[in-house]
Amino acid sequence: MTSTPPRPAGPGAPDRSPSPQPPAVPTRRTGRVVVLVSGAGTNLAALLAAHDEPAWGGRVVGVVSDRPEAGGLGLARAAGVATAVVAPGDFADRPAWDAALAEALAVFRPDVVVSAGFMRILGQPVLGRFADRVVNTHPALLPAFPGAHGVRDALAYGARVTGCTVHVVDAGVDTGPIIAQAAVEVRPDDDEQSLHERIKVVERALLVEWVGRIARGGLRVEGRRVSIPAEGRA
C-alpha cells in the first residue's frame, strides 16, 4: 500500500503542517502500577488492598518476580492481577536478564514501577526505559544506613531513631532522590527482628500513601528534588 503525500496549501489557505512541539515536561502522570516482588509480598498486599479504592488513584495491573515460588505471585493471582516470572537462571547472562526484565515490565505499560521487596539491583535497561518511574522502599532514613542491612546497621550504630524511606531508584544502591520518609523510635530492648517489624508497619502505610499521591498527581524529579505537581508541593 502506498500513501499520497499531502498537497501544499494554496495561496491564502491555512498552513496545517505540524507545528514544532515543546519539549516534554519531566512529569509522569501515573495510574498503571506494576510491582516487582521476590518474596511473600507484604507491601504488595497493602497496595492491592488500596487499589480498589477509587480515591487512591492507581491500579496494580501486573506483578513481576525473579522467583517462580515467590508468595507475592499467589497474592496477585488471587486478586486477578496478571503475573510474569523473569528468573535469572533462564538467561545466559546478566545483560540478557536485564533486557528480559525490561521487556516484561513494558508489556504492562506501567506508569510507575514499585520495587516491593525485590532482591535484585535493577540494570540500565529497566532504569533507562522507565526513568523516574521506579520507586523503592528502604528500612532506614536515607542517606543513613543504605544497603541490605539497614535495620541491623542502625542498631549497631546506636541510633535512637531510624525509620523508612520511599525513594526513586537510580543506578546506585539506595542513592535515588527521596520521595518521603517516616521515623521509628529505637527502643532499648529492640533487636533486629522487633525493630524491623515495627518499621514494616510504617513502611507499608508510607508506600501506599505516596504511590497513591503519585497516581493522583504525577511525579517530577529535578536533581535531588521530587515533587507531586498536581498537589503543588514537594
Short mmCIF file of C-alpha atoms in Angstrom, two decimals:
data_model
loop_
_atom_site.label_atom_id
_atom_site.label_comp_id
_atom_site.label_asym_id
_atom_site.label_seq_id
_atom_site.Cartn_x
_atom_site.Cartn_y
_atom_site.Cartn_z
CA MET A 1 0.00 0.00 0.00
CA THR A 2 1.29 3.49 -0.83
CA SER A 3 0.22 6.79 0.63
CA THR A 4 -0.23 10.08 -1.19
CA PRO A 5 1.78 12.93 0.26
CA PRO A 6 -0.29 15.93 1.33
CA ARG A 7 -0.58 18.70 -1.27
CA PRO A 8 0.89 22.07 -0.47
CA ALA A 9 -1.66 24.59 0.76
CA GLY A 10 -2.79 27.07 -1.89
CA PRO A 11 -2.38 30.82 -1.60
CA GLY A 12 -4.26 32.13 1.39
CA ALA A 13 -5.01 28.65 2.74
CA PRO A 14 -4.18 28.00 6.38
CA ASP A 15 -0.95 26.10 6.99
CA ARG A 16 -1.91 22.76 8.57
CA SER A 17 1.58 21.34 8.69
CA PRO A 18 2.59 20.03 12.12
CA SER A 19 3.88 22.80 14.36
CA PRO A 20 7.01 22.29 16.46
CA GLN A 21 6.22 20.58 19.75
CA PRO A 22 7.54 21.89 23.06
CA PRO A 23 9.94 19.62 24.96
CA ALA A 24 8.31 17.08 27.22
CA VAL A 25 7.82 18.16 30.80
CA PRO A 26 9.56 15.72 33.16
CA THR A 27 6.29 14.79 34.83
CA ARG A 28 4.84 11.29 34.95
CA ARG A 29 1.07 11.03 35.22
CA THR A 30 0.51 7.67 36.80
CA GLY A 31 -2.27 5.19 37.20
CA ARG A 32 -0.97 1.82 35.97
CA VAL A 33 1.15 0.33 38.76
CA VAL A 34 3.43 -2.67 38.25
CA VAL A 35 5.04 -4.28 41.30
CA LEU A 36 8.33 -6.18 41.47
CA VAL A 37 8.49 -8.86 44.18
CA SER A 38 10.88 -11.58 45.31
CA GLY A 39 9.20 -12.85 48.46
CA ALA A 40 5.94 -13.01 50.40
CA GLY A 41 4.66 -9.71 49.08
CA THR A 42 3.54 -7.89 52.24
CA ASN A 43 3.98 -4.48 50.60
CA LEU A 44 2.20 -5.80 47.51
CA ALA A 45 -0.70 -6.92 49.71
CA ALA A 46 -1.00 -3.39 51.08
CA LEU A 47 -1.06 -1.93 47.56
CA LEU A 48 -3.66 -4.47 46.44
CA ALA A 49 -5.83 -3.59 49.44
CA ALA A 50 -5.69 0.08 48.42
CA HIS A 51 -6.15 -0.18 44.66
CA ASP A 52 -9.87 -0.98 44.81
CA GLU A 53 -10.47 2.39 46.48
CA PRO A 54 -11.33 4.93 43.74
CA ALA A 55 -9.82 7.74 45.79
CA TRP A 56 -6.41 6.05 45.80
CA GLY A 57 -5.95 6.85 42.13
CA GLY A 58 -3.91 3.88 40.89
CA ARG A 59 -4.39 0.28 39.87
CA VAL A 60 -1.98 -2.65 40.18
CA VAL A 61 -2.05 -4.11 36.66
CA GLY A 62 0.89 -6.51 36.85
CA VAL A 63 3.29 -8.25 39.23
CA VAL A 64 6.72 -9.42 38.08
CA SER A 65 9.07 -11.66 40.06
CA ASP A 66 12.56 -13.10 39.70
CA ARG A 67 11.44 -16.24 41.61
CA PRO A 68 8.63 -18.55 40.47
CA GLU A 69 7.97 -19.58 44.08
CA ALA A 70 7.56 -16.01 45.38
CA GLY A 71 4.49 -15.74 47.59
CA GLY A 72 3.62 -12.38 46.08
CA LEU A 73 2.70 -14.10 42.82
CA GLY A 74 -0.05 -16.04 44.59
CA LEU A 75 -1.40 -12.83 46.13
CA ALA A 76 -1.54 -11.22 42.71
CA ARG A 77 -3.29 -14.17 41.08
CA ALA A 78 -5.84 -14.34 43.88
CA ALA A 79 -6.60 -10.67 43.23
CA GLY A 80 -6.98 -11.26 39.50
CA VAL A 81 -3.76 -9.42 38.63
CA ALA A 82 -1.58 -10.71 35.77
CA THR A 83 1.89 -12.00 36.67
CA ALA A 84 5.20 -12.75 34.99
CA VAL A 85 8.37 -14.52 36.13
CA VAL A 86 11.78 -13.50 34.82
CA ALA A 87 14.20 -15.87 36.57
CA PRO A 88 17.92 -15.10 36.16
CA GLY A 89 18.70 -18.80 35.72
CA ASP A 90 16.70 -18.86 32.50
CA PHE A 91 19.12 -16.47 30.77
CA ALA A 92 22.68 -16.77 29.55
CA ASP A 93 23.99 -13.77 31.46
CA ARG A 94 23.05 -10.67 33.43
CA PRO A 95 22.61 -8.36 30.41
CA ALA A 96 20.15 -10.84 28.85
CA TRP A 97 18.17 -10.96 32.10
CA ASP A 98 18.16 -7.16 32.42
CA ALA A 99 16.78 -6.84 28.90
CA ALA A 100 14.12 -9.51 29.51
CA LEU A 101 13.01 -7.83 32.74
CA ALA A 102 12.59 -4.52 30.94
CA GLU A 103 10.51 -6.21 28.24
CA ALA A 104 8.34 -7.99 30.82
CA LEU A 105 7.60 -4.70 32.57
CA ALA A 106 6.87 -2.96 29.28
CA VAL A 107 4.12 -5.49 28.48
CA PHE A 108 2.06 -3.95 31.29
CA ARG A 109 2.63 -0.36 30.08
CA PRO A 110 3.44 0.87 33.59
CA ASP A 111 3.18 4.46 34.68
CA VAL A 112 5.02 3.59 37.88
CA VAL A 113 7.05 0.53 38.86
CA VAL A 114 7.22 -0.30 42.58
CA SER A 115 10.12 -2.40 43.81
CA ALA A 116 8.49 -4.07 46.81
CA GLY A 117 10.94 -6.48 48.37
CA PHE A 118 12.59 -7.18 45.03
CA MET A 119 16.03 -8.56 45.88
CA ARG A 120 17.84 -7.61 42.68
CA ILE A 121 19.65 -4.46 41.60
CA LEU A 122 17.91 -3.05 38.54
CA GLY A 123 20.07 -2.53 35.47
CA GLN A 124 20.14 0.17 32.83
CA PRO A 125 17.58 -1.49 30.52
CA VAL A 126 14.93 -1.01 33.22
CA LEU A 127 16.14 2.30 34.64
CA GLY A 128 16.64 3.81 31.19
CA ARG A 129 13.30 2.68 29.85
CA PHE A 130 11.36 3.72 32.95
CA ALA A 131 13.42 6.67 34.10
CA ASP A 132 12.00 8.44 37.18
CA ARG A 133 9.16 5.92 37.30
CA VAL A 134 10.69 3.24 39.55
CA VAL A 135 10.23 3.66 43.31
CA ASN A 136 11.53 1.61 46.20
CA THR A 137 11.27 1.43 49.98
CA HIS A 138 14.20 1.10 52.36
CA PRO A 139 14.07 0.37 56.14
CA ALA A 140 16.18 3.32 57.25
CA LEU A 141 16.27 7.08 56.98
CA LEU A 142 18.44 7.50 53.91
CA PRO A 143 21.14 8.54 53.27
CA ALA A 144 21.91 6.83 56.60
CA PHE A 145 22.32 3.05 56.56
CA PRO A 146 21.89 2.13 52.89
CA GLY A 147 22.27 -1.45 51.65
CA ALA A 148 20.86 -4.81 52.58
CA HIS A 149 21.20 -4.48 56.38
CA GLY A 150 19.74 -1.07 57.18
CA VAL A 151 17.99 -2.20 60.36
CA ARG A 152 20.99 -4.12 61.69
CA ASP A 153 23.32 -1.24 60.88
CA ALA A 154 21.13 1.30 62.68
CA LEU A 155 21.13 -0.87 65.81
CA ALA A 156 24.87 -1.45 65.66
CA TYR A 157 25.48 2.29 65.32
CA GLY A 158 23.37 3.03 68.38
CA ALA A 159 20.80 5.14 66.54
CA ARG A 160 17.96 6.34 68.77
CA VAL A 161 15.69 6.98 65.78
CA THR A 162 15.55 5.19 62.45
CA GLY A 163 12.64 4.66 60.05
CA CYS A 164 11.89 4.10 56.40
CA THR A 165 12.28 5.87 53.09
CA VAL A 166 10.38 5.81 49.81
CA HIS A 167 12.72 6.91 47.04
CA VAL A 168 13.21 6.98 43.29
CA VAL A 169 15.50 4.19 42.10
CA ASP A 170 18.69 5.16 40.28
CA ALA A 171 21.83 3.25 39.32
CA GLY A 172 23.27 3.36 42.85
CA VAL A 173 22.36 1.37 45.95
CA ASP A 174 19.65 3.33 47.79
CA THR A 175 21.00 6.60 46.39
CA GLY A 176 17.99 7.87 44.42
CA PRO A 177 16.09 11.09 45.20
CA ILE A 178 13.94 10.83 48.34
CA ILE A 179 10.16 10.97 47.97
CA ALA A 180 9.09 10.58 51.61
CA GLN A 181 10.34 9.40 54.99
CA ALA A 182 8.87 8.38 58.34
CA ALA A 183 10.66 7.99 61.66
CA VAL A 184 10.53 4.99 64.00
CA GLU A 185 11.93 5.13 67.55
CA VAL A 186 14.55 2.57 68.50
CA ARG A 187 13.56 1.08 71.85
CA PRO A 188 16.15 0.00 74.44
CA ASP A 189 15.07 -3.64 74.23
CA ASP A 190 14.90 -3.80 70.42
CA ASP A 191 16.66 -6.49 68.44
CA GLU A 192 16.82 -6.57 64.66
CA GLN A 193 13.59 -8.53 64.27
CA SER A 194 11.44 -6.46 66.63
CA LEU A 195 12.66 -3.18 65.19
CA HIS A 196 12.21 -4.36 61.61
CA GLU A 197 8.64 -5.48 62.28
CA ARG A 198 7.70 -2.01 63.59
CA ILE A 199 9.41 -0.38 60.63
CA LYS A 200 7.49 -2.61 58.21
CA VAL A 201 4.15 -1.39 59.57
CA VAL A 202 5.13 2.23 58.97
CA GLU A 203 6.79 1.39 55.65
CA ARG A 204 3.63 -0.20 54.20
CA ALA A 205 1.50 2.79 55.12
CA LEU A 206 4.07 5.23 53.71
CA LEU A 207 4.36 3.30 50.44
CA VAL A 208 0.60 3.10 49.92
CA GLU A 209 0.15 6.80 50.69
CA TRP A 210 2.83 8.00 48.32
CA VAL A 211 2.15 5.65 45.43
CA GLY A 212 -1.43 6.91 45.65
CA ARG A 213 -0.32 10.54 45.72
CA ILE A 214 1.88 9.94 42.67
CA ALA A 215 -1.05 8.21 40.97
CA ARG A 216 -3.26 11.24 41.56
CA GLY A 217 -0.74 13.99 40.95
CA GLY A 218 2.13 12.74 38.82
CA LEU A 219 5.83 12.74 39.67
CA ARG A 220 8.53 15.24 38.80
CA VAL A 221 12.21 14.69 39.53
CA GLU A 222 14.57 17.66 39.26
CA GLY A 223 18.03 16.85 40.54
CA ARG A 224 17.60 15.66 44.12
CA ARG A 225 14.11 17.19 44.46
CA VAL A 226 10.92 15.23 43.95
CA SER A 227 7.51 16.86 43.73
CA ILE A 228 3.91 15.88 43.09
CA PRO A 229 2.89 18.61 40.62
CA ALA A 230 -0.90 18.44 40.92
CA GLU A 231 -0.61 18.82 44.68
CA GLY A 232 1.64 21.83 44.37
CA ARG A 233 4.07 20.59 46.97
CA ALA A 234 7.48 18.94 47.21
#
